[in-house]
Coordinates of C-alpha atoms in Angstrom, one line a residue:
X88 CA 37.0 80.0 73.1
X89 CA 33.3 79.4 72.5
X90 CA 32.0 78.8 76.1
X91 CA 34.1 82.0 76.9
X92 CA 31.3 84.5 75.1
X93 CA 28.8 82.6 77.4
X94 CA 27.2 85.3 79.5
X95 CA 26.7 83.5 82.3
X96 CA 30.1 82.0 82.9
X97 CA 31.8 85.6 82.6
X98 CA 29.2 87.5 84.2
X99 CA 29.3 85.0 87.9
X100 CA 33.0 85.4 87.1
X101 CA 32.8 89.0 87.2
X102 CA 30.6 89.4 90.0
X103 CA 33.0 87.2 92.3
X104 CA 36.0 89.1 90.6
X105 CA 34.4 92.8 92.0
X106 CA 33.0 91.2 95.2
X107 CA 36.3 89.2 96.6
X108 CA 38.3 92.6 95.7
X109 CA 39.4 94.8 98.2
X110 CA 37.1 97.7 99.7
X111 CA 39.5 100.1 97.8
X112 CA 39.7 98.8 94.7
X113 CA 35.8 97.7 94.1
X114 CA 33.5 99.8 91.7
X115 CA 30.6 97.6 93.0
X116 CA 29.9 97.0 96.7
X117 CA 28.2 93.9 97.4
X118 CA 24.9 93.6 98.6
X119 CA 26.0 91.8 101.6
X120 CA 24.3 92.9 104.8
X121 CA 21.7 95.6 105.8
X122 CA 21.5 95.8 109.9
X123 CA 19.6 98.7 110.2
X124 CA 16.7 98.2 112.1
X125 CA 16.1 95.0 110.9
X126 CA 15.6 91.6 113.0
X127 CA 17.1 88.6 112.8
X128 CA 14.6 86.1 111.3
X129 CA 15.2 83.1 109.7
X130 CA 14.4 83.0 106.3
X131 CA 14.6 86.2 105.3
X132 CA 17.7 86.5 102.7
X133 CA 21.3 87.4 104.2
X134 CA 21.7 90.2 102.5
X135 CA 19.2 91.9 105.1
X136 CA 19.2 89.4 108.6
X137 CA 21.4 91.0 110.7
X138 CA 22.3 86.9 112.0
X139 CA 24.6 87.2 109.2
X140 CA 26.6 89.6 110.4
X141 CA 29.4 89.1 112.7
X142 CA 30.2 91.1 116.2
X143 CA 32.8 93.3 116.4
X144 CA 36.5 91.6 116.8
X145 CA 35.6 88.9 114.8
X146 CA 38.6 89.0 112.8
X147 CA 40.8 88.2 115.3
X148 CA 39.3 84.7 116.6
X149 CA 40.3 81.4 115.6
X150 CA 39.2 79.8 112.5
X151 CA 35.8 78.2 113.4
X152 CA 35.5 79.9 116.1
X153 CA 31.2 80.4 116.9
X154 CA 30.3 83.8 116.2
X155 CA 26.6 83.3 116.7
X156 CA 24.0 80.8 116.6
X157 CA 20.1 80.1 116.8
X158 CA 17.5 77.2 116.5
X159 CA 15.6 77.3 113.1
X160 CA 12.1 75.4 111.8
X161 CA 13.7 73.3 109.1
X162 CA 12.1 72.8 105.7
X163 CA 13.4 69.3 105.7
X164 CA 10.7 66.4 107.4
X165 CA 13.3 64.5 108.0
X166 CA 15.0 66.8 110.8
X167 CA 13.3 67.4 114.4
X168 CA 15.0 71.0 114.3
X169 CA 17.8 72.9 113.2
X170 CA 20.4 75.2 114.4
X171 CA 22.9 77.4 112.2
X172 CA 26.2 79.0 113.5
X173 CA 27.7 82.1 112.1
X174 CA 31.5 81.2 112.3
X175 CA 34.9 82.4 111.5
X176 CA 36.9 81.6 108.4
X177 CA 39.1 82.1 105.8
X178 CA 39.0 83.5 102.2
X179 CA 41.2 82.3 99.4
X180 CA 43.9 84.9 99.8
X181 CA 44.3 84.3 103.8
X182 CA 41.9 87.2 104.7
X183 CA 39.7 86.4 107.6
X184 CA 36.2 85.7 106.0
X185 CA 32.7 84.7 108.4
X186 CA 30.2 82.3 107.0
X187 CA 27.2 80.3 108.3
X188 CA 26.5 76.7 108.6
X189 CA 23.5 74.8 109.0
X190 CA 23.0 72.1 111.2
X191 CA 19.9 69.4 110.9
X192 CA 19.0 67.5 113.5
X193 CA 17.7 64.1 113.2
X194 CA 14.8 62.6 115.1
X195 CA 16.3 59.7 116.5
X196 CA 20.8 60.6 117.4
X197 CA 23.0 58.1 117.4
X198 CA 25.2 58.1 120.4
X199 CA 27.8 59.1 120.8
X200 CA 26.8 61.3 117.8
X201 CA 28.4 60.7 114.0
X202 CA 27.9 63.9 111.4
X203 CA 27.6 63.7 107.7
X204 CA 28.7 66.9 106.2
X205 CA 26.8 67.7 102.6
X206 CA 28.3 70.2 100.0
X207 CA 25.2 71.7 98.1
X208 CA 26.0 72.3 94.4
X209 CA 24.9 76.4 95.2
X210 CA 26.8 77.7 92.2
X211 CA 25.4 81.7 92.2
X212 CA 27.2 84.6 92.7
X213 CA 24.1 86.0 94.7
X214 CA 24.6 86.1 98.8
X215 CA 21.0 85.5 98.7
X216 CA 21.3 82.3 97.2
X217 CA 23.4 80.9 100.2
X218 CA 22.1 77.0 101.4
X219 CA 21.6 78.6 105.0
X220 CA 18.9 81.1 103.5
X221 CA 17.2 78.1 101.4
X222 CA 16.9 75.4 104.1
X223 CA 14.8 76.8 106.8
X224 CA 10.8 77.1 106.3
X225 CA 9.5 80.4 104.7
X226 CA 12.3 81.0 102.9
X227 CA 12.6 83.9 100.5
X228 CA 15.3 82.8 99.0
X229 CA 15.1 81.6 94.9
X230 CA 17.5 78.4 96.2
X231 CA 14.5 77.2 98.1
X232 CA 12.5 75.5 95.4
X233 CA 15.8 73.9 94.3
X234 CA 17.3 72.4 97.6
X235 CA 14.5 69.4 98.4
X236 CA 16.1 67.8 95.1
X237 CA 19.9 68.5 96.1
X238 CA 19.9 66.6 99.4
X239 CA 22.2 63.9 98.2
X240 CA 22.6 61.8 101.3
X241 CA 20.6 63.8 103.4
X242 CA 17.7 62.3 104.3
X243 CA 19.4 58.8 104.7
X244 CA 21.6 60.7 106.9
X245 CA 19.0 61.8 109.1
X246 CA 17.2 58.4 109.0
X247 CA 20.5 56.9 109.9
X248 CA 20.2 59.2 113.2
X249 CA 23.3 61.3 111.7
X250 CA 23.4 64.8 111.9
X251 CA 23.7 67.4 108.7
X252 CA 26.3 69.9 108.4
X253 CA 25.8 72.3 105.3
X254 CA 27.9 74.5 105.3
X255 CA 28.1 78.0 103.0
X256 CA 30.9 77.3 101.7
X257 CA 31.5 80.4 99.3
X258 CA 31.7 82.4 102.3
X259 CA 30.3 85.6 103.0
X260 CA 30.7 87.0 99.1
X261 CA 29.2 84.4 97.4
X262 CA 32.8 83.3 95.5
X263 CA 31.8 80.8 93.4
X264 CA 33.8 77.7 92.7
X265 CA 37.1 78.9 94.1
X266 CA 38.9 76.1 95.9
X267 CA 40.6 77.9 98.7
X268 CA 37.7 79.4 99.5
X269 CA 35.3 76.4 99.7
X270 CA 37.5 74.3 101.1
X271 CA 38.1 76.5 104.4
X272 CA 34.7 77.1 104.6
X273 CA 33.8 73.9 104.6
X274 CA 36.7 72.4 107.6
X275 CA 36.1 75.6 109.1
X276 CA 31.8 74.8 109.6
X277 CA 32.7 71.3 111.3
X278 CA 35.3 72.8 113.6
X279 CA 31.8 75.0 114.8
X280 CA 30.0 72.3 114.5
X281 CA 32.3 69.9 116.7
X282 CA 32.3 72.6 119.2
X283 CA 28.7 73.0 119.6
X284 CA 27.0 70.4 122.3
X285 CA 23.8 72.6 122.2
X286 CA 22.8 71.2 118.3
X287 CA 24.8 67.7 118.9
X288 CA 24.8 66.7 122.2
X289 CA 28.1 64.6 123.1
X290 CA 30.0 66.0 120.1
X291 CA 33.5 66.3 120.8
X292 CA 36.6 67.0 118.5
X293 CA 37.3 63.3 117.9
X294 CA 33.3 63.0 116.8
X295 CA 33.6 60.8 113.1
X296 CA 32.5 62.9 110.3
X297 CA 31.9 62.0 106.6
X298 CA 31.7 64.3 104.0
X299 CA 30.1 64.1 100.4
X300 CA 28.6 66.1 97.2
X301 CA 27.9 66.4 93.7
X302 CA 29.2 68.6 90.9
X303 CA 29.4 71.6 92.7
X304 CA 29.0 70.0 96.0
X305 CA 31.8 67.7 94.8
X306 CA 33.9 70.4 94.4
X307 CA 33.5 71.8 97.9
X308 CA 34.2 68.7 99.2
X309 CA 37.2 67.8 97.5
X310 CA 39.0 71.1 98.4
X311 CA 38.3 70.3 101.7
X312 CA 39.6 66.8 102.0
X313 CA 42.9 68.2 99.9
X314 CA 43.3 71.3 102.2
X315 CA 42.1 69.1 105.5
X316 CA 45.9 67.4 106.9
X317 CA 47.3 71.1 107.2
X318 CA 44.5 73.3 107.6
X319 CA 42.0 71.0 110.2
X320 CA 44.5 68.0 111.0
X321 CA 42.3 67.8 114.7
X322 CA 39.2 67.1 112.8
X323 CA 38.2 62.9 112.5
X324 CA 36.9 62.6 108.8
X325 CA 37.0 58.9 108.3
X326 CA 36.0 59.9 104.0
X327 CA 34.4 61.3 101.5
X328 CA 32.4 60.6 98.5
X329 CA 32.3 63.1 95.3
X330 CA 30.8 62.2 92.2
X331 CA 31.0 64.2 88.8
X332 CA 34.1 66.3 90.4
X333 CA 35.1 69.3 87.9
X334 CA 38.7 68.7 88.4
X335 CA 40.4 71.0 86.2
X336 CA 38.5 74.8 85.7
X337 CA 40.3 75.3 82.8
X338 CA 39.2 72.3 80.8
X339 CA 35.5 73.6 81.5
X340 CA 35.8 77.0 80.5
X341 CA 37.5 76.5 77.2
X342 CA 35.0 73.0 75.7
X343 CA 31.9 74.9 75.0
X344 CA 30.3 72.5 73.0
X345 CA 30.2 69.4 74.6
X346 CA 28.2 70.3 77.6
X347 CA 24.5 68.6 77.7
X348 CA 24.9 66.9 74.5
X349 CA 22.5 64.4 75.9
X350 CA 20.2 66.1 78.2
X351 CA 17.1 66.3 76.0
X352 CA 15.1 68.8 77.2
X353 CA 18.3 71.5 76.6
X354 CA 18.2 69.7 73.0
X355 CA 15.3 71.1 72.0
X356 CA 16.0 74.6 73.3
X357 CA 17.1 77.4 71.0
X358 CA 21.0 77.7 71.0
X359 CA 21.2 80.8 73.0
X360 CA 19.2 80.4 75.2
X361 CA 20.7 76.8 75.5
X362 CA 24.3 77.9 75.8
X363 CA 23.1 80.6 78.8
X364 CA 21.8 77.2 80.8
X365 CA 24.3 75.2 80.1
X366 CA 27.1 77.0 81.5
X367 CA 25.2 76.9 85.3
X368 CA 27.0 79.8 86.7
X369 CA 29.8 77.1 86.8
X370 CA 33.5 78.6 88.0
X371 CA 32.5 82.0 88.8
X372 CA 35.1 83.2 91.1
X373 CA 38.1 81.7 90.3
X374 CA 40.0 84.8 89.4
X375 CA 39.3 85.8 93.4
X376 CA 40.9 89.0 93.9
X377 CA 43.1 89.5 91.3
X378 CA 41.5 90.2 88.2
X379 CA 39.3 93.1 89.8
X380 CA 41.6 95.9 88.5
X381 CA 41.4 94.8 85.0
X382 CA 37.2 94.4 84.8
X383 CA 37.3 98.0 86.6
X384 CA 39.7 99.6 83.9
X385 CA 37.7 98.2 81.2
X386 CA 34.0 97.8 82.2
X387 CA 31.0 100.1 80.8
X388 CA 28.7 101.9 82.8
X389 CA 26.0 99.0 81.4
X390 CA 28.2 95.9 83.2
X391 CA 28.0 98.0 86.2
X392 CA 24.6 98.0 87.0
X393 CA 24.5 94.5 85.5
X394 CA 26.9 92.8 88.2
X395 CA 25.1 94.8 90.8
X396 CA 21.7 93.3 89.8
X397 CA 22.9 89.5 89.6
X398 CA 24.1 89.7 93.2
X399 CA 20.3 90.6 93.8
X400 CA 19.0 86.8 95.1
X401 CA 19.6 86.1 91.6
X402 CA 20.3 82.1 91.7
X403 CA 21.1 80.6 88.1
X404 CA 17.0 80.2 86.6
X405 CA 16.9 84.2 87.3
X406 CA 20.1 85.2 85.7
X407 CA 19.2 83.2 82.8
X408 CA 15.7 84.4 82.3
X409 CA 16.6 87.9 83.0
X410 CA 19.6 87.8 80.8
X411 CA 18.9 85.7 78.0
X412 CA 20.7 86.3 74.5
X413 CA 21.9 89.6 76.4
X414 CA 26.1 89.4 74.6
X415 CA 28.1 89.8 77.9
X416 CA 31.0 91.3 76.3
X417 CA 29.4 94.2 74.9
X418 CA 29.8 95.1 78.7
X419 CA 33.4 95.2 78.0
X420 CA 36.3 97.9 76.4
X421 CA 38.1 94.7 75.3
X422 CA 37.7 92.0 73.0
X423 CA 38.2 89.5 75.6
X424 CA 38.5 90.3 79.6
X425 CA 39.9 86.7 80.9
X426 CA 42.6 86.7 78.4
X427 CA 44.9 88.1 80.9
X428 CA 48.4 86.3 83.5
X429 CA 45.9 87.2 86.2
X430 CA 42.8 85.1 85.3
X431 CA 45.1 82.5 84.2
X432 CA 47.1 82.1 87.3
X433 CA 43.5 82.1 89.2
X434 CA 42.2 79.6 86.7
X435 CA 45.6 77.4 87.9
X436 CA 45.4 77.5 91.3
X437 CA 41.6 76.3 90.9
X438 CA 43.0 72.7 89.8
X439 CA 42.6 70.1 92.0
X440 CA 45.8 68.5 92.9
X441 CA 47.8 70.8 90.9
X442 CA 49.9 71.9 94.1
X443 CA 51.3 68.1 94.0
X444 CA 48.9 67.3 97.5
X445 CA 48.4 63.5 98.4
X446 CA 44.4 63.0 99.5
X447 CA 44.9 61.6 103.4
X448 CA 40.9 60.8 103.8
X449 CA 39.4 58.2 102.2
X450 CA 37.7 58.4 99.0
X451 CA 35.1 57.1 97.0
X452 CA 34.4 58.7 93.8
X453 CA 32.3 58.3 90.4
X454 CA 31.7 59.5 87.4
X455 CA 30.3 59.1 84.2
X456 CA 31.6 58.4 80.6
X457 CA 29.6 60.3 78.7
X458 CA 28.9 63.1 81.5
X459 CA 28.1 66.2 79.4
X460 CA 29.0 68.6 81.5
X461 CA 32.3 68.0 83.9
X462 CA 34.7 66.1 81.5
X463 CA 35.1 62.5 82.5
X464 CA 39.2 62.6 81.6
X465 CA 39.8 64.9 83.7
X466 CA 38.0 63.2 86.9
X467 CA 40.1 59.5 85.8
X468 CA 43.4 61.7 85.4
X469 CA 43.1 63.1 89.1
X470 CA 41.8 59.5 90.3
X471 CA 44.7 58.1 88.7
X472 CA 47.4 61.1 89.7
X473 CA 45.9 60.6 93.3
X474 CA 46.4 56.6 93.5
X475 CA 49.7 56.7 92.0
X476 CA 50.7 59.1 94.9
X477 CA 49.6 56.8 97.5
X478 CA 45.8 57.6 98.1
X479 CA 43.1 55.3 99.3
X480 CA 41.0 56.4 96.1
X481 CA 38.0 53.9 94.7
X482 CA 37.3 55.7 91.6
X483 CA 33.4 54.3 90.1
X484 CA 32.9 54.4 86.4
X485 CA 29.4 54.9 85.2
X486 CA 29.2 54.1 81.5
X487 CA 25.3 55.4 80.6
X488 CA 24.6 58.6 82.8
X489 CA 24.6 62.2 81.4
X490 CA 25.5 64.7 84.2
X491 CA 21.7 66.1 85.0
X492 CA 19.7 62.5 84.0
X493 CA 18.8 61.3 87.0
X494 CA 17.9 64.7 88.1
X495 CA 15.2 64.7 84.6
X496 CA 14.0 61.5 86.2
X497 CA 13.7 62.8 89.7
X498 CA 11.4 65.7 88.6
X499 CA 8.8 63.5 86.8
X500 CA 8.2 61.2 89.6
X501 CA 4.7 61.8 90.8
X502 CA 6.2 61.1 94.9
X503 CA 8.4 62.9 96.8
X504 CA 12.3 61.9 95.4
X505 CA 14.5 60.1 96.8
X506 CA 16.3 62.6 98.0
X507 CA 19.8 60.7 97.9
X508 CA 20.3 60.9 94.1
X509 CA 23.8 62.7 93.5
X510 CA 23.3 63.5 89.6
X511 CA 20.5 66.0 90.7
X512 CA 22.3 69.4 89.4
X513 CA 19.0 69.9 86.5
X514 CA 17.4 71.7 89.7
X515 CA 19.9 74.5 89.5
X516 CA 17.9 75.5 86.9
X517 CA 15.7 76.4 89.5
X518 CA 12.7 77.9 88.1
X519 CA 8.5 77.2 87.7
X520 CA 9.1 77.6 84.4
X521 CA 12.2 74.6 83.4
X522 CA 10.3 72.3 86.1
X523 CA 6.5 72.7 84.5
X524 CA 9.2 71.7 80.9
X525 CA 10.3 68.7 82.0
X526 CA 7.0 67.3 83.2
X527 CA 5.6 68.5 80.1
X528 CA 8.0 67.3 77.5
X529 CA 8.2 63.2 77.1
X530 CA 11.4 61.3 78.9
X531 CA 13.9 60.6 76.0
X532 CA 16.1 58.9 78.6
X533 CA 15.1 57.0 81.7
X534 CA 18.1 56.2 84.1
X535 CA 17.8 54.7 87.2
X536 CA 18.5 55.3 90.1
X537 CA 21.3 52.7 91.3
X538 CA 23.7 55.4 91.6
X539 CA 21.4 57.3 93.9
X540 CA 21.2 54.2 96.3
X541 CA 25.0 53.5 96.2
X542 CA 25.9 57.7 97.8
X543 CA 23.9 56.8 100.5
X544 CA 24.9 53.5 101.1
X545 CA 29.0 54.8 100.6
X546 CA 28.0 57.6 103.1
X547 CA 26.8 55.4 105.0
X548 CA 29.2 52.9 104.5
X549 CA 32.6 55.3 106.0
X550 CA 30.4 55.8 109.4
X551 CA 30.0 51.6 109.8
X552 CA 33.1 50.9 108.3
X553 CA 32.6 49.0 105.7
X554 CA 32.8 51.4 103.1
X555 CA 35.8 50.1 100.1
X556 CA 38.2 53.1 99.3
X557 CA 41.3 50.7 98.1
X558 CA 42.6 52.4 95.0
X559 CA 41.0 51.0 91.8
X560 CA 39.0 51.5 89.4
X561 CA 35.5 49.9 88.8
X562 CA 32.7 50.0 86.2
X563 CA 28.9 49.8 86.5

């Protein structure tokens, strides 16, 4: 399995495998928090603000229950201020888990008060690389120069007079792209958030929320609308929209040689250095805990100091550029360290749907023909599965977008972006360097930015609505 040897598929993997194990059984401890003597300042990285870690007791309050909070200086123009909450929830394996949500504040409230909850596509295995740490000004974290070009249906939110719930939803470890784990995460931030007059005046439990994101986002937000009707039945989310939703892990991980086919400026990289990119820290921590024994019995010294670097603020441009044609598995005793029941069962528990679950919110959701990265079938086979069962699921065909297109368009504009555009992911690339590339190197596609328009207006759309999430299935 080609896309297997990709170092930075296995190695996020890894990291999420050591850091979601527990205490006893970990060779690595995560660089998670350091309280000692330092002072809570927003903007400083959570692996050192002590705002990130939780009183004592915490374990035994209620999920979503407010464990902290303060008023940030938001990076975003559109927002008057900001508050984050540092709240209870729960991991993957039941295990009580904190995380923090961020809350923006637009200048001009509706009342009574409607929130828009947005899934950033965080994808890193790094703590530091957390949306919480990234949104506020000054921000030392390497997610910052990414997140002003992941607001899908943010800044219409906030012009709406909506406020922003962005939640952390890989929890306190940084566990990439395991369902379970977003999901609570996720329903667990707007139970804070529904809670907390102080941010959103008038906000009560029946307050309408929407949800939405994009390719990572996406996924976020689709485990929470699956895991909502049992795990936050109290909370009012009228719908959601996801657009290029990895649906099935499995189908990712084992097609290495389809992704960004048409993305030009990874076209003219050389191949190892284009197959490290590609991959996007994508599906991390699926194995969650299970698989930690098996990376311990059979890791060398080298892998070691490896996984504890990449949970160093190491977002996906720094992992790449550190790391580059660097052979992951000669980290390994064995030939190939996923091959194993564990990992597998992991990998099947991370499908969506696959526990037979009916979507009760409404749904809007696209995706492309020819996206390059998050197969296409496996997005219409869910949509299909899902309407078949009885959901209200409008499933939106784009027929000539790549995944990361609009996002290469977004970076040459000579204006601040749009902002709304869901097909943004190319900034998880993240770095001076891939930015100064793609104004540098000539467009060889030029989308535009209809899809862009039509998030916002469907986010919009579920708060007024007006928004149609019949179950079919339409082209554009």
């Amino acid at each position: 399995m080609q896309l297997l040897k990709s170092f930075t598929l296995l190695s996020t993997f890894v990291a999420t495998a050591v850091i979601a194990a527990p205490p006893s059984e970990r060779i690595l401890e995560p660089r998670l928090i350091f309280p000692s003597g330092n002072s809570s300042t927003p903007g400083s990285l959570p692996s050192k603000d002590p705002f990130y870690v939780p009183p004592s007791g915490w374990q035994s309050k209620a999920n979503g229950a407010i464990l902290a909070s303060r008023q940030v200086s938001p990076s975003n123009g559109n927002a008057a201020t900001a508050w984050q909450i540092l709240l209870k929830t729960t991991d993957a394996l039941g295990n009580p888990d904190h995380t923090v949500t961020t809350i923006l504040v637009p200048k001009k409230a509706v009342s009574p008060p409607k929130i828009v909850s947005i899934q950033l596509p965080e994808d890193a295995a790094s703590v530091d690389c957390a949306p919480s740490a990234a949104l506020v000004k000054n921000s030392k974290s390497n997610f910052a120069i990414a997140v002003p070009f992941l607001g899908q249906g943010v800044d219409s939110s906030l012009q709406a007079g909506y406020y922003v719930n962005i939640p952390d939803h890989e929890g306190s470890r940084a566990l990439v792209f395991v369902g379970n784990m977003e999901g609570h995460a996720v329903l667990d931030s707007l139970k804070a958030a529904t809670k907390f007059p102080t941010a959103i005046p008038g906000v009560t439990a029946q307050t309408p929320i929407v949800m939405g994101g994009y390719s990572g986002g996406a996924h976020a937000t689709a485990w929470a609308s699956q895991l909502a009707p049992k795990y936050a039945p109290k909370l009012n989310i009228l719908g959601q929209v996801i657009g290029g939703t990895p649906v099935n892990v499995t189908s990712i991980l084992t097609d290495g040689k389809r992704y960004f086919t048409g993305f030009p400026l990874l076209r003219t990289l050389p191949d190892p250095f284009r197959t490290l990119i590609v991959v996007m820290q994508f599906f991390a921590g699926f194995a969650g805990a299970g698989v930690v024994g098996d990376i311990d019995a059979n890791i060398y010294p080298n892998g070691t100091k490896y996984l504890a670097d990449i949970q160093n603020n190491k977002c996906i441009a720094q992992v790449v550029l550190n790391y580059a044609g660097k052979d992951l598995f000669s980290f390994f005793k064995i030939k190939d360290p996923l091959n194993d029941p564990i990992p597998q069962k992991r990998l099947a528990e991370n499908i969506l749907g696959n526990d037979g679950s009916v979507l009760k919110i409404k749904t809007i959701m696209y995706h492309s023909v020819k996206d390059d990265c998050i197969p296409f079938q496996d997005a219409q086979k869910y949509a299909t599965a899902q309407c078949a069962a009885g959901a209200n699921l409008n499933f939106v065909v784009d027929q000539d977008q790549s995944h990361l297109g609009e996002g290469e368009f977004w970076v040459r504009q000579p204006l601040p972006p749009l902002l709304t555009r869901a097909e943004s992911m190319v900034l998880t690339l993240w770095s001076i360097f891939l930015l100064l590339l793609l104004y540098l190197l000539p467009p060889l596609v030029c989308p535009d930015l209809k899809r862009a328009k039509d998030f916002s207006s469907w986010i919009l759309a579920f708060h007024n609505g007006t928004a149609n999430s019949s179950c079919n299935s339409s082209s554009s």
